[in-house]
Tab-separated table of C-alpha atoms and ligand atoms in Angstrom:
chain	number	residue	atom	x	y	z
K	13	UNK	CA	21.239	-15.916	-61.631
K	14	UNK	CA	23.669	-17.147	-58.940
K	15	UNK	CA	26.603	-19.336	-60.181
K	16	UNK	CA	28.363	-22.298	-58.721
K	17	UNK	CA	31.685	-23.511	-60.194
K	18	UNK	CA	32.186	-27.317	-60.125
K	19	UNK	CA	35.546	-28.932	-60.216
K	20	UNK	CA	35.441	-32.612	-61.525
K	21	UNK	CA	38.182	-35.101	-60.647
K	22	UNK	CA	37.908	-37.825	-63.226
K	23	UNK	CA	36.800	-37.562	-66.878
K	24	UNK	CA	35.996	-41.272	-67.597
K	25	UNK	CA	32.693	-43.065	-67.942
K	26	UNK	CA	31.015	-41.207	-65.017
K	27	UNK	CA	32.917	-37.860	-65.158
K	28	UNK	CA	32.431	-37.640	-68.966
K	29	UNK	CA	28.719	-38.583	-68.437
K	30	UNK	CA	28.309	-35.874	-65.932
K	31	UNK	CA	29.857	-33.220	-68.204
K	32	UNK	CA	27.735	-34.217	-71.113
K	33	UNK	CA	24.562	-34.459	-68.990
K	34	UNK	CA	25.296	-30.880	-67.660
K	35	UNK	CA	25.690	-29.693	-71.279
K	36	UNK	CA	22.339	-31.274	-72.178
K	37	UNK	CA	20.348	-30.324	-68.985
K	38	UNK	CA	22.235	-27.572	-67.459
K	39	UNK	CA	19.618	-25.093	-68.322
K	40	UNK	CA	16.800	-27.150	-66.885
K	41	UNK	CA	18.787	-27.768	-63.584
K	42	UNK	CA	19.374	-23.912	-63.363
K	43	UNK	CA	15.692	-23.168	-63.812
K	44	UNK	CA	14.824	-25.652	-61.072
K	45	UNK	CA	17.513	-24.700	-58.673
K	46	UNK	CA	17.805	-20.964	-59.401
K	47	UNK	CA	21.514	-21.481	-59.722
K	48	UNK	CA	23.708	-22.066	-62.838
K	49	UNK	CA	26.333	-24.839	-62.455
K	50	UNK	CA	29.438	-24.402	-64.614
K	51	UNK	CA	32.373	-26.902	-64.832
K	52	UNK	CA	35.511	-24.916	-64.032
K	53	UNK	CA	38.218	-27.745	-64.381
K	54	UNK	CA	38.392	-31.507	-64.953
K	55	UNK	CA	41.244	-33.504	-63.677
K	56	UNK	CA	42.246	-36.727	-65.750
K	57	UNK	CA	45.316	-39.042	-65.841
K	58	UNK	CA	46.183	-38.690	-69.498
K	59	UNK	CA	45.798	-35.590	-71.511
K	60	UNK	CA	46.255	-37.395	-74.840
K	61	UNK	CA	43.627	-39.925	-74.460
K	62	UNK	CA	40.834	-39.877	-76.922
K	63	UNK	CA	37.560	-39.291	-75.086
K	64	UNK	CA	33.882	-39.992	-76.138
K	65	UNK	CA	32.681	-37.185	-73.980
K	66	UNK	CA	32.550	-33.492	-74.934
K	67	UNK	CA	34.909	-32.199	-72.361
K	68	UNK	CA	36.939	-29.394	-74.019
K	69	UNK	CA	40.714	-29.959	-73.853
K	70	UNK	CA	41.275	-26.474	-72.283
K	71	UNK	CA	39.465	-27.625	-69.110
K	72	UNK	CA	41.791	-30.570	-68.657
K	73	UNK	CA	44.607	-30.920	-66.160
K	74	UNK	CA	46.528	-33.880	-64.893
K	75	UNK	CA	46.934	-32.373	-61.461
K	76	UNK	CA	43.751	-32.794	-59.152
K	77	UNK	CA	45.204	-30.157	-56.760
K	78	UNK	CA	44.794	-27.440	-59.427
K	79	UNK	CA	40.975	-28.245	-59.347
K	80	UNK	CA	40.507	-28.695	-55.652
K	81	UNK	CA	42.627	-25.559	-54.671
K	82	UNK	CA	41.234	-23.476	-57.452
K	83	UNK	CA	39.736	-20.559	-55.352
K	84	UNK	CA	36.831	-20.380	-57.908
K	85	UNK	CA	35.779	-24.055	-57.466
K	86	UNK	CA	33.107	-24.239	-54.765
K	87	UNK	CA	32.068	-27.693	-55.175
K	88	UNK	CA	34.098	-30.882	-56.077
K	89	UNK	CA	33.055	-34.135	-57.680
K	90	UNK	CA	35.461	-37.106	-57.057
K	91	UNK	CA	34.813	-39.444	-59.964
K	92	UNK	CA	38.181	-41.264	-60.287
K	93	UNK	CA	37.588	-44.387	-58.179
K	94	UNK	CA	40.112	-46.186	-56.119
K	95	UNK	CA	40.853	-45.698	-52.427
K	96	UNK	CA	44.131	-43.831	-52.298
K	97	UNK	CA	44.238	-40.626	-54.480
K	98	UNK	CA	40.465	-40.389	-54.230
K	99	UNK	CA	40.616	-40.406	-50.377
K	100	UNK	CA	43.236	-37.578	-50.583
K	101	UNK	CA	41.110	-35.625	-52.922
K	102	UNK	CA	38.078	-35.753	-50.866
K	103	UNK	CA	39.810	-34.983	-47.497
K	104	UNK	CA	41.697	-32.061	-49.093
K	105	UNK	CA	38.298	-30.615	-50.507
K	106	UNK	CA	36.541	-31.082	-47.188
K	107	UNK	CA	39.361	-29.481	-45.127
K	108	UNK	CA	38.846	-26.367	-47.405
K	109	UNK	CA	35.151	-26.346	-46.519
K	110	UNK	CA	34.235	-27.467	-50.063
K	111	UNK	CA	31.303	-29.873	-50.385
K	112	UNK	CA	32.149	-33.100	-52.260
K	113	UNK	CA	30.042	-35.469	-54.427
K	114	UNK	CA	31.414	-39.028	-54.824
K	115	UNK	CA	30.393	-42.170	-56.723
K	116	UNK	CA	33.008	-44.111	-54.994
K	117	UNK	CA	31.509	-46.866	-53.006
K	118	UNK	CA	34.827	-48.757	-52.565
K	119	UNK	CA	36.148	-45.693	-50.785
K	120	UNK	CA	33.062	-45.094	-48.724
K	121	UNK	CA	33.189	-48.798	-47.719
K	122	UNK	CA	36.799	-48.621	-46.544
K	123	UNK	CA	37.045	-45.117	-45.180
K	124	UNK	CA	33.391	-43.902	-44.762
K	125	UNK	CA	33.743	-43.396	-40.929
K	126	UNK	CA	36.757	-41.084	-41.518
K	127	UNK	CA	35.318	-39.221	-44.444
K	128	UNK	CA	31.957	-38.536	-42.772
K	129	UNK	CA	33.670	-37.456	-39.545
K	130	UNK	CA	35.900	-35.011	-41.680
K	131	UNK	CA	32.742	-33.651	-43.336
K	132	UNK	CA	31.271	-32.976	-39.975
K	133	UNK	CA	34.443	-31.540	-38.591
K	134	UNK	CA	34.841	-29.105	-41.427
K	135	UNK	CA	31.136	-28.256	-41.994
K	136	UNK	CA	31.210	-29.347	-45.595
K	137	UNK	CA	28.735	-31.957	-46.881
K	138	UNK	CA	29.647	-35.239	-48.522
K	139	UNK	CA	27.079	-36.542	-51.073
K	140	UNK	CA	27.134	-40.101	-52.346
K	141	UNK	CA	23.848	-40.921	-54.314
K	142	UNK	CA	25.832	-42.294	-57.356
K	143	UNK	CA	27.619	-44.750	-54.975
K	144	UNK	CA	24.814	-47.227	-54.910
K	145	UNK	CA	22.564	-48.631	-57.843
K	146	UNK	CA	23.599	-46.001	-60.428
K	147	UNK	CA	20.443	-43.843	-61.339
K	148	UNK	CA	18.025	-45.250	-58.650
K	149	UNK	CA	17.598	-42.665	-55.883
K	150	UNK	CA	18.001	-45.281	-53.176
K	151	UNK	CA	20.233	-43.242	-50.829
K	152	UNK	CA	17.803	-40.275	-50.706
K	153	UNK	CA	14.858	-42.621	-50.319
K	154	UNK	CA	16.368	-44.584	-47.502
K	155	UNK	CA	17.802	-41.506	-45.756
K	156	UNK	CA	14.934	-39.078	-46.290
K	157	UNK	CA	11.847	-40.926	-47.670
K	158	UNK	CA	11.851	-43.708	-45.059
K	159	UNK	CA	13.172	-41.577	-42.093
K	160	UNK	CA	9.886	-42.580	-40.185
K	161	UNK	CA	10.289	-46.383	-40.839
K	162	UNK	CA	12.177	-49.224	-39.170
K	163	UNK	CA	13.689	-51.170	-42.102
K	164	UNK	CA	12.721	-54.741	-41.400
K	165	UNK	CA	14.314	-56.268	-44.463
K	166	UNK	CA	16.161	-54.932	-47.642
K	167	UNK	CA	17.206	-57.045	-50.564
K	168	UNK	CA	19.189	-55.646	-53.395
K	169	UNK	CA	20.302	-56.556	-56.797
K	170	UNK	CA	23.060	-53.949	-56.661
K	171	UNK	CA	25.737	-54.986	-59.078
K	172	UNK	CA	24.860	-54.412	-62.648
K	173	UNK	CA	27.681	-56.357	-64.064
K	174	UNK	CA	26.727	-59.561	-62.298
K	175	UNK	CA	23.120	-59.190	-63.106
K	176	UNK	CA	24.090	-58.732	-66.770
K	177	UNK	CA	26.118	-61.875	-66.649
K	178	UNK	CA	23.590	-64.053	-64.833
K	179	UNK	CA	20.789	-62.849	-67.056
K	180	UNK	CA	22.654	-63.619	-70.375
K	181	UNK	CA	23.790	-66.994	-68.934
K	182	UNK	CA	20.198	-67.784	-68.124
K	183	UNK	CA	18.360	-66.402	-71.255
K	184	UNK	CA	21.000	-67.098	-73.955
K	185	UNK	CA	23.061	-69.855	-72.410
K	186	UNK	CA	25.920	-67.457	-72.880
K	187	UNK	CA	29.550	-68.052	-71.652
K	188	UNK	CA	30.562	-66.356	-68.478
K	189	UNK	CA	33.827	-64.842	-69.885
K	190	UNK	CA	32.281	-63.573	-73.192
K	191	UNK	CA	29.560	-61.839	-71.254
K	192	UNK	CA	32.036	-60.289	-68.761
K	193	UNK	CA	34.090	-59.023	-71.685
K	194	UNK	CA	30.808	-57.274	-73.143
K	195	UNK	CA	30.055	-55.846	-69.624
K	196	UNK	CA	33.570	-54.283	-69.699
K	197	UNK	CA	33.079	-52.852	-73.134
K	198	UNK	CA	29.741	-51.266	-72.014
K	199	UNK	CA	31.416	-49.486	-69.150
K	200	UNK	CA	29.533	-51.457	-66.337
K	201	UNK	CA	32.352	-53.308	-64.873
K	202	UNK	CA	34.952	-52.021	-62.335
K	203	UNK	CA	38.751	-52.032	-62.897
K	204	UNK	CA	39.570	-54.867	-62.126
K	205	UNK	CA	36.200	-56.639	-62.710
K	206	UNK	CA	37.067	-59.157	-59.908
K	207	UNK	CA	35.492	-56.408	-57.641
K	208	UNK	CA	32.206	-57.205	-59.365
K	209	UNK	CA	32.194	-60.946	-59.976
K	210	UNK	CA	33.627	-61.746	-56.483
K	211	UNK	CA	30.843	-59.795	-54.884
K	212	UNK	CA	32.845	-57.061	-53.285
K	213	UNK	CA	31.352	-54.100	-55.248
K	214	UNK	CA	27.905	-55.479	-54.216
K	215	UNK	CA	29.258	-55.742	-50.649
K	216	UNK	CA	30.473	-52.134	-50.704
K	217	UNK	CA	27.007	-51.067	-51.781
K	218	UNK	CA	25.058	-53.318	-49.368
K	219	UNK	CA	27.192	-52.048	-46.531
K	220	UNK	CA	26.289	-48.422	-47.324
K	221	UNK	CA	22.515	-49.333	-47.575
K	222	UNK	CA	22.679	-51.242	-44.248
K	223	UNK	CA	24.393	-48.386	-42.535
K	224	UNK	CA	21.585	-46.061	-43.651
K	225	UNK	CA	18.938	-48.510	-42.752
K	226	UNK	CA	20.264	-49.390	-39.221
K	227	UNK	CA	22.308	-46.360	-38.214
K	228	UNK	CA	25.682	-47.860	-37.623
K	229	UNK	CA	28.804	-47.886	-39.740
K	230	UNK	CA	29.235	-51.319	-41.245
K	231	UNK	CA	32.755	-52.672	-41.248
K	232	UNK	CA	33.145	-54.269	-44.637
K	233	UNK	CA	35.209	-57.098	-43.126
K	234	UNK	CA	32.071	-58.299	-41.284
K	235	UNK	CA	30.028	-58.665	-44.414
K	236	UNK	CA	29.741	-62.268	-45.625
K	237	UNK	CA	30.527	-61.994	-49.331
K	238	UNK	CA	30.306	-64.759	-52.074
K	239	UNK	CA	30.550	-63.940	-55.813
K	240	UNK	CA	29.287	-65.625	-58.865
K	241	UNK	CA	32.356	-67.279	-60.342
K	242	UNK	CA	31.164	-70.746	-59.236
K	243	UNK	CA	27.608	-70.513	-60.701
K	244	UNK	CA	27.459	-72.885	-63.541
K	245	UNK	CA	25.045	-73.546	-66.351
K	246	UNK	CA	23.882	-76.611	-64.517
K	247	UNK	CA	22.871	-74.554	-61.442
K	248	UNK	CA	20.985	-72.101	-63.517
K	249	UNK	CA	19.204	-75.084	-65.280
K	250	UNK	CA	18.255	-76.920	-62.035
K	251	UNK	CA	17.148	-73.655	-60.329
K	252	UNK	CA	14.895	-72.992	-63.327
K	253	UNK	CA	13.350	-76.431	-63.190
K	254	UNK	CA	12.499	-75.803	-59.381
K	255	UNK	CA	10.921	-72.423	-60.253
K	256	UNK	CA	13.830	-70.100	-59.249
K	257	UNK	CA	16.183	-67.573	-60.891
K	258	UNK	CA	19.785	-67.103	-59.500
K	259	UNK	CA	20.529	-63.460	-58.549
K	260	UNK	CA	23.477	-61.919	-56.667
K	261	UNK	CA	21.503	-60.552	-53.734
K	262	UNK	CA	22.673	-58.144	-51.075
K	263	UNK	CA	20.604	-58.880	-47.948
K	264	UNK	CA	20.043	-56.679	-44.931
K	265	UNK	CA	17.712	-57.779	-42.127
K	266	UNK	CA	17.553	-57.954	-38.372
K	267	UNK	CA	17.986	-61.698	-37.564
K	268	UNK	CA	15.376	-61.661	-34.826
K	269	UNK	CA	12.682	-61.107	-37.406
K	270	UNK	CA	13.382	-64.296	-39.244
K	271	UNK	CA	13.874	-66.233	-36.003
K	272	UNK	CA	10.352	-65.144	-34.887
K	273	UNK	CA	8.610	-66.325	-38.054
K	274	UNK	CA	10.773	-69.421	-38.629
K	275	UNK	CA	9.657	-71.377	-35.720
K	276	UNK	CA	6.635	-69.672	-34.478
K	277	UNK	CA	5.281	-72.707	-32.644
K	278	UNK	CA	8.426	-72.838	-30.328
K	279	UNK	CA	8.076	-69.184	-29.336
K	280	UNK	CA	8.044	-69.636	-25.539
K	281	UNK	CA	8.469	-66.491	-23.514
K	282	UNK	CA	12.142	-67.671	-22.813
K	283	UNK	CA	12.780	-67.952	-26.432
K	284	UNK	CA	11.156	-64.686	-27.136
K	285	UNK	CA	13.455	-62.902	-24.712
K	286	UNK	CA	16.455	-64.703	-26.296
K	287	UNK	CA	15.360	-63.475	-29.638
K	288	UNK	CA	14.752	-59.920	-28.343
K	289	UNK	CA	18.349	-59.953	-27.135
K	290	UNK	CA	19.388	-60.344	-30.748
K	291	UNK	CA	17.195	-57.549	-31.893
K	292	UNK	CA	20.102	-55.273	-32.910
K	293	UNK	CA	22.029	-57.989	-34.879
K	294	UNK	CA	21.615	-57.582	-38.531
K	295	UNK	CA	22.393	-59.924	-41.355
K	296	UNK	CA	24.489	-57.973	-43.834
K	297	UNK	CA	25.546	-60.319	-46.639
K	298	UNK	CA	26.052	-60.738	-50.415
K	299	UNK	CA	25.699	-64.026	-51.996
K	300	UNK	CA	24.082	-65.758	-55.123
K	301	UNK	CA	20.453	-66.453	-54.123
K	302	UNK	CA	17.619	-68.495	-55.462
K	303	UNK	CA	14.818	-66.122	-56.052
K	304	UNK	CA	11.336	-67.609	-56.657
K	305	UNK	CA	10.197	-66.691	-60.183
K	306	UNK	CA	7.023	-65.333	-58.733
K	307	UNK	CA	8.983	-62.702	-56.883
K	308	UNK	CA	9.565	-59.284	-58.679
K	309	UNK	CA	13.298	-59.379	-58.170
K	310	UNK	CA	13.512	-62.517	-60.373
K	311	UNK	CA	12.516	-60.420	-63.394
K	312	UNK	CA	15.089	-57.785	-62.884
K	313	UNK	CA	17.307	-58.429	-65.874
K	314	UNK	CA	20.519	-57.101	-67.594
K	315	UNK	CA	22.224	-54.352	-66.022
K	316	UNK	CA	19.203	-53.245	-64.165
K	317	UNK	CA	19.450	-53.002	-60.387
K	318	UNK	CA	16.508	-53.111	-57.935
K	319	UNK	CA	16.231	-52.688	-54.200
K	320	UNK	CA	13.237	-54.194	-52.301
K	321	UNK	CA	12.637	-52.493	-48.957
K	322	UNK	CA	10.273	-53.577	-46.198
K	323	UNK	CA	9.534	-50.740	-43.810
K	324	UNK	CA	7.274	-51.075	-40.721
K	325	UNK	CA	5.083	-48.180	-41.822
K	326	UNK	CA	5.326	-48.232	-45.595
K	327	UNK	CA	5.218	-51.972	-46.106
K	328	UNK	CA	6.956	-53.314	-49.124
K	329	UNK	CA	8.515	-50.841	-51.641
K	330	UNK	CA	10.510	-51.544	-54.895
K	331	UNK	CA	13.115	-49.299	-56.544
K	332	UNK	CA	14.200	-50.357	-60.137
K	333	UNK	CA	16.456	-48.776	-62.610
K	334	UNK	CA	19.812	-48.861	-64.505
K	335	UNK	CA	22.463	-49.678	-62.006
K	336	UNK	CA	25.516	-48.674	-63.985
K	337	UNK	CA	26.821	-46.825	-67.052
K	338	UNK	CA	27.546	-43.340	-68.032
K	339	UNK	CA	24.038	-41.734	-68.181
K	340	UNK	CA	22.481	-43.500	-65.176
K	341	UNK	CA	25.239	-42.741	-62.923
K	342	UNK	CA	25.537	-39.144	-64.261
K	343	UNK	CA	21.720	-38.786	-63.292
K	344	UNK	CA	22.614	-39.625	-59.677
K	345	UNK	CA	25.534	-37.177	-59.586
K	346	UNK	CA	23.246	-34.400	-60.855
K	347	UNK	CA	20.816	-35.312	-58.062
K	348	UNK	CA	23.624	-34.772	-55.608
K	349	UNK	CA	24.679	-31.569	-57.459
K	350	UNK	CA	21.056	-30.286	-56.992
K	351	UNK	CA	21.218	-30.991	-53.177
K	352	UNK	CA	24.736	-29.528	-52.919
K	353	UNK	CA	23.842	-26.350	-54.714
K	354	UNK	CA	20.727	-25.808	-52.546
K	355	UNK	CA	22.670	-26.499	-49.334
K	356	UNK	CA	25.337	-24.072	-50.397
K	357	UNK	CA	22.624	-21.523	-51.223
K	358	UNK	CA	20.919	-22.008	-47.724
K	359	UNK	CA	24.022	-22.703	-45.861
K	360	UNK	CA	22.706	-26.075	-44.585
K	361	UNK	CA	25.419	-28.309	-43.083
K	362	UNK	CA	25.049	-32.057	-42.451
K	363	UNK	CA	21.260	-31.729	-42.871
K	364	UNK	CA	20.806	-35.356	-42.240
K	365	UNK	CA	23.961	-36.913	-40.696
K	366	UNK	CA	25.096	-39.917	-42.463
K	367	UNK	CA	25.154	-42.616	-39.850
K	368	UNK	CA	23.459	-41.978	-36.469
K	369	UNK	CA	22.662	-44.519	-33.988
K	370	UNK	CA	19.018	-45.515	-34.057
K	371	UNK	CA	17.194	-47.351	-31.226
K	372	UNK	CA	20.028	-49.646	-30.306
K	373	UNK	CA	23.706	-49.864	-31.293
K	374	UNK	CA	23.590	-52.546	-33.843
K	375	UNK	CA	26.109	-55.085	-34.966
K	376	UNK	CA	26.561	-57.480	-38.015
K	377	UNK	CA	25.475	-60.924	-37.155
K	378	UNK	CA	28.165	-63.551	-37.801
K	379	UNK	CA	27.014	-65.667	-40.930
K	380	UNK	CA	27.233	-68.861	-38.893
K	381	UNK	CA	24.170	-67.541	-36.813
K	382	UNK	CA	22.150	-66.471	-39.834
K	383	UNK	CA	19.501	-68.970	-40.873
K	384	UNK	CA	18.820	-69.761	-44.475
K	385	UNK	CA	17.179	-72.241	-46.809
K	386	UNK	CA	19.537	-73.978	-49.287
K	387	UNK	CA	19.846	-75.484	-52.724
K	388	UNK	CA	22.569	-77.961	-52.793
K	389	UNK	CA	24.095	-79.629	-56.015
K	390	UNK	CA	26.325	-82.555	-55.687
K	391	UNK	CA	28.154	-84.670	-58.204
K	392	UNK	CA	27.882	-88.294	-56.876
K	393	UNK	CA	28.758	-91.739	-58.020
K	394	UNK	CA	25.502	-93.430	-58.703
K	395	UNK	CA	25.557	-96.450	-56.425
K	396	UNK	CA	23.392	-97.896	-53.582
K	397	UNK	CA	23.465	-96.176	-50.133
K	398	UNK	CA	24.833	-92.832	-51.246
K	399	UNK	CA	21.666	-90.938	-50.852
K	400	UNK	CA	21.073	-92.429	-47.361
K	401	UNK	CA	24.642	-91.468	-46.138
K	402	UNK	CA	24.047	-87.728	-47.329
K	403	UNK	CA	20.577	-87.766	-45.626
K	404	UNK	CA	22.054	-89.116	-42.399
K	405	UNK	CA	24.612	-86.301	-42.288
K	406	UNK	CA	21.767	-83.662	-42.693
K	407	UNK	CA	19.786	-85.371	-39.996
K	408	UNK	CA	22.662	-85.362	-37.626
K	409	UNK	CA	22.869	-81.660	-37.912
K	410	UNK	CA	19.191	-81.253	-37.604
K	411	UNK	CA	18.775	-79.995	-41.194
K	412	UNK	CA	15.450	-80.998	-42.891
K	413	UNK	CA	15.349	-81.903	-46.597
K	414	UNK	CA	12.366	-80.554	-48.448
K	415	UNK	CA	13.071	-82.158	-51.819
K	416	UNK	CA	15.551	-84.165	-53.683
K	417	UNK	CA	16.108	-84.360	-57.569
K	418	UNK	CA	18.171	-87.137	-59.061
K	419	UNK	CA	18.092	-87.167	-62.900
K	420	UNK	CA	18.041	-90.704	-64.149
K	421	UNK	CA	21.714	-91.927	-64.095
K	422	UNK	CA	23.781	-94.996	-64.973
K	423	UNK	CA	24.963	-97.118	-62.046
K	424	UNK	CA	28.715	-96.441	-61.332
K	425	UNK	CA	28.691	-93.245	-63.341
K	426	UNK	CA	28.765	-89.621	-61.871
K	427	UNK	CA	25.333	-87.990	-61.750
K	428	UNK	CA	24.085	-84.653	-60.278
K	429	UNK	CA	22.165	-84.933	-57.086
K	430	UNK	CA	20.064	-81.788	-56.025
K	431	UNK	CA	18.680	-81.241	-52.503
K	432	UNK	CA	16.422	-78.347	-51.289
K	433	UNK	CA	16.957	-77.836	-47.557
K	434	UNK	CA	14.733	-76.248	-44.934
K	435	UNK	CA	15.852	-73.472	-42.673
K	436	UNK	CA	19.128	-74.048	-40.831
K	437	UNK	CA	21.873	-71.921	-39.512
K	438	UNK	CA	24.691	-71.397	-41.888
K	439	UNK	CA	27.028	-72.769	-39.132
K	440	UNK	CA	25.118	-76.171	-39.225
K	441	UNK	CA	24.833	-76.105	-43.118
K	442	UNK	CA	28.600	-75.357	-43.560
K	443	UNK	CA	29.390	-78.280	-41.159
K	444	UNK	CA	27.128	-80.712	-43.174
K	445	UNK	CA	28.618	-79.679	-46.633
K	446	UNK	CA	32.143	-80.132	-45.246
K	447	UNK	CA	31.384	-83.733	-44.027
K	448	UNK	CA	29.559	-84.500	-47.303
K	449	UNK	CA	32.500	-83.282	-49.411
K	450	UNK	CA	34.539	-85.906	-47.700
K	451	UNK	CA	32.493	-88.885	-48.727
K	452	UNK	CA	34.265	-90.904	-51.332
K	453	UNK	CA	31.125	-91.108	-53.540
K	454	UNK	CA	30.942	-87.365	-53.686
K	455	UNK	CA	33.103	-85.992	-56.550
K	456	UNK	CA	34.221	-82.278	-56.628
K	457	UNK	CA	33.217	-79.492	-54.312
K	458	UNK	CA	29.509	-79.352	-53.406
K	459	UNK	CA	27.641	-76.369	-54.651
K	460	UNK	CA	25.483	-74.626	-52.062
K	461	UNK	CA	23.255	-71.639	-53.035
K	462	UNK	CA	20.957	-70.068	-50.463
K	463	UNK	CA	17.136	-69.671	-51.188
K	464	UNK	CA	15.295	-66.549	-50.228
K	465	UNK	CA	11.461	-66.773	-49.551
K	466	UNK	CA	10.978	-62.967	-48.742
K	467	UNK	CA	8.743	-64.002	-45.826
L	501	LIG	P1	36.798	-44.674	-65.472
L	501	LIG	O1	35.924	-44.621	-66.618
L	501	LIG	O2	37.975	-45.440	-65.288
L	501	LIG	O3	37.299	-43.140	-65.165
L	501	LIG	C1	38.226	-42.737	-64.284
L	501	LIG	C2	38.714	-41.319	-64.590
L	501	LIG	O4	39.516	-40.796	-63.555
L	501	LIG	C3	39.546	-41.245	-65.808
L	501	LIG	O5	39.128	-39.997	-66.492
L	501	LIG	C4	40.882	-41.087	-65.422
L	501	LIG	O6	41.689	-40.390	-66.292
L	501	LIG	C5	40.826	-40.306	-64.161
L	501	LIG	N1	41.793	-40.595	-63.127
L	501	LIG	C6	42.215	-41.720	-62.522
L	501	LIG	N2	43.128	-41.509	-61.710
L	501	LIG	C7	43.498	-40.205	-61.744
L	501	LIG	C8	44.391	-39.401	-61.010
L	501	LIG	N3	45.173	-39.792	-60.228
L	501	LIG	N4	44.256	-38.037	-61.305
L	501	LIG	C9	43.382	-37.518	-62.219
L	501	LIG	N5	42.478	-38.262	-62.889
L	501	LIG	C10	42.554	-39.579	-62.591
L	501	LIG	O7	35.940	-44.929	-64.095
L	501	LIG	P2	34.283	-44.708	-63.872
L	501	LIG	O8	33.610	-45.886	-64.462
L	501	LIG	O9	34.072	-43.389	-64.560
L	501	LIG	O10	34.167	-44.698	-62.318
L	501	LIG	C11	34.440	-43.640	-61.617
L	501	LIG	C12	33.904	-43.849	-60.204
L	501	LIG	O11	32.603	-43.968	-60.248
L	501	LIG	C13	34.388	-45.068	-59.409
L	501	LIG	O12	34.482	-44.920	-58.043
L	501	LIG	C14	33.313	-46.108	-59.756
L	501	LIG	O13	33.216	-47.104	-58.733
L	501	LIG	C15	32.074	-45.214	-59.642
L	501	LIG	N6	30.953	-45.711	-60.436
L	501	LIG	C16	31.002	-46.091	-61.726
L	501	LIG	C17	29.887	-46.462	-62.369
L	501	LIG	C18	29.877	-46.951	-63.727
L	501	LIG	O14	28.838	-47.500	-64.213
L	501	LIG	N7	31.006	-46.961	-64.454
L	501	LIG	C19	28.592	-46.451	-61.647
L	501	LIG	C20	28.567	-45.999	-60.301
L	501	LIG	C21	29.624	-45.616	-59.699
L	501	LIG	P3	41.966	-40.796	-67.809
L	501	LIG	O15	40.695	-40.773	-68.487
L	501	LIG	O16	42.954	-39.964	-68.221
L	501	LIG	O17	42.379	-42.274	-67.807
L	502	LIG	N1	30.611	-52.104	-61.563
L	502	LIG	C1	29.315	-51.508	-61.051
L	502	LIG	C2	28.186	-52.409	-61.318
L	502	LIG	C3	29.186	-50.163	-61.499
L	502	LIG	O1	28.385	-53.274	-62.331
L	502	LIG	O2	27.150	-52.264	-60.813
L	502	LIG	C4	28.120	-49.434	-60.844
L	502	LIG	O3	28.260	-49.140	-59.530
């Protein structure tokens, strides 16, 4: 049987997981591919480190060049993370015409354009299934499975650590920092975990998915990102009372779709052409979102990820699975390994180029122009006239209130005041919150969480 020698850079959670999975399922993979994959070398940082994986010591080196430049190594897996050495590793391998597999969404987000251009230039493929949603084959599905669909909306719970934290806060009333420490012990969190909890890891992944769905490279700086640090037990409680669950959601949708449905009665021909001009503007954002409990994404719990895709031919489709951890991520790397080996065997290069322009050259819509519905929690002094002042500010900015909750309070004391708001642009909503925050009766920073109705 034909043999392919694999060089792995990184022997941690993912690299170790890939090695162990190859030991376990290598024969199965070989029978399916008609090619045996053997690991030639593994680069790590510290040879003395005690490892939970079964990588034999004799395969280890601390010099990644010994792996990439080894003439026997035909295929390289970059599994170290970070955006400096990892970039060097990938560019060096591609320059030698060696295909590369990576799980590194931070690197793809920051340098994707350069790396895919290098892959094209040197005729070596770059595979990245493990970069988004761990074990869920979402890259392959979007790129190949939905090649005949326009993607009208995509919503993703794409960060396992945040979903694990929010789930345990909701179901167990657990403390944020304790759950984060557990996520780190379980190998879910990035180093440092700020990448997860401040929403950046989800933004890297959402950007990659948006690029595939809309055919243009998403500059990470254009993605509006909010993390979960400010989500409190109170927000989870009030959202629950209103029939919602808070999820960190990556959202990708052409803004014209929502504008058409939002105010259908006002769709004059002038307005329709105004909307059509914005056809190629896409909302690409990551923020905590109130998801109705009746929607399937509300029940995606723990480290599980899910991506909900709405295609114009397929309709609604849901992908669900473990979004992080050793085995789930190893499964995605093995999927790329299968593709890479078959492409090597058949000589296929850049079978489906990564990011090709679709029907129009798109751009990311500024968040101020995106329309959303909102949950707002204020802490106000309970005294006459406060509610009226706040309602006036919303009214002046043309923002409709759909409901108000004020738990029974004591005059003169601080009480929570919750508003659910109708659709409004984020620009108008932000102006309103800034004005409200300045009212003397409003104590602390208003909490605003967007609400998604999946229309
Ligand atoms: P990790 O456990 O920290 O492992 C990193 C590995 O890289 C370690 O073996 C480390 O060596 C090695 N390494 C670091 N710098 C190196 C260098 N300059 N030269 C040689 N080896 C070096 O990280 P991980 O969780 O496996 O993540 C790896 C990648 O997969 C990241 O891009 C991450 O974002 C991505 N990813 C992770 C998950 C997950 O669930 N963990 C899921 C999807 C994607 P030592 O072992 O000696 O320290
Ligand atoms: N830190 C990431 C997460 C790992 O929690 O989702 C998987 O990409």
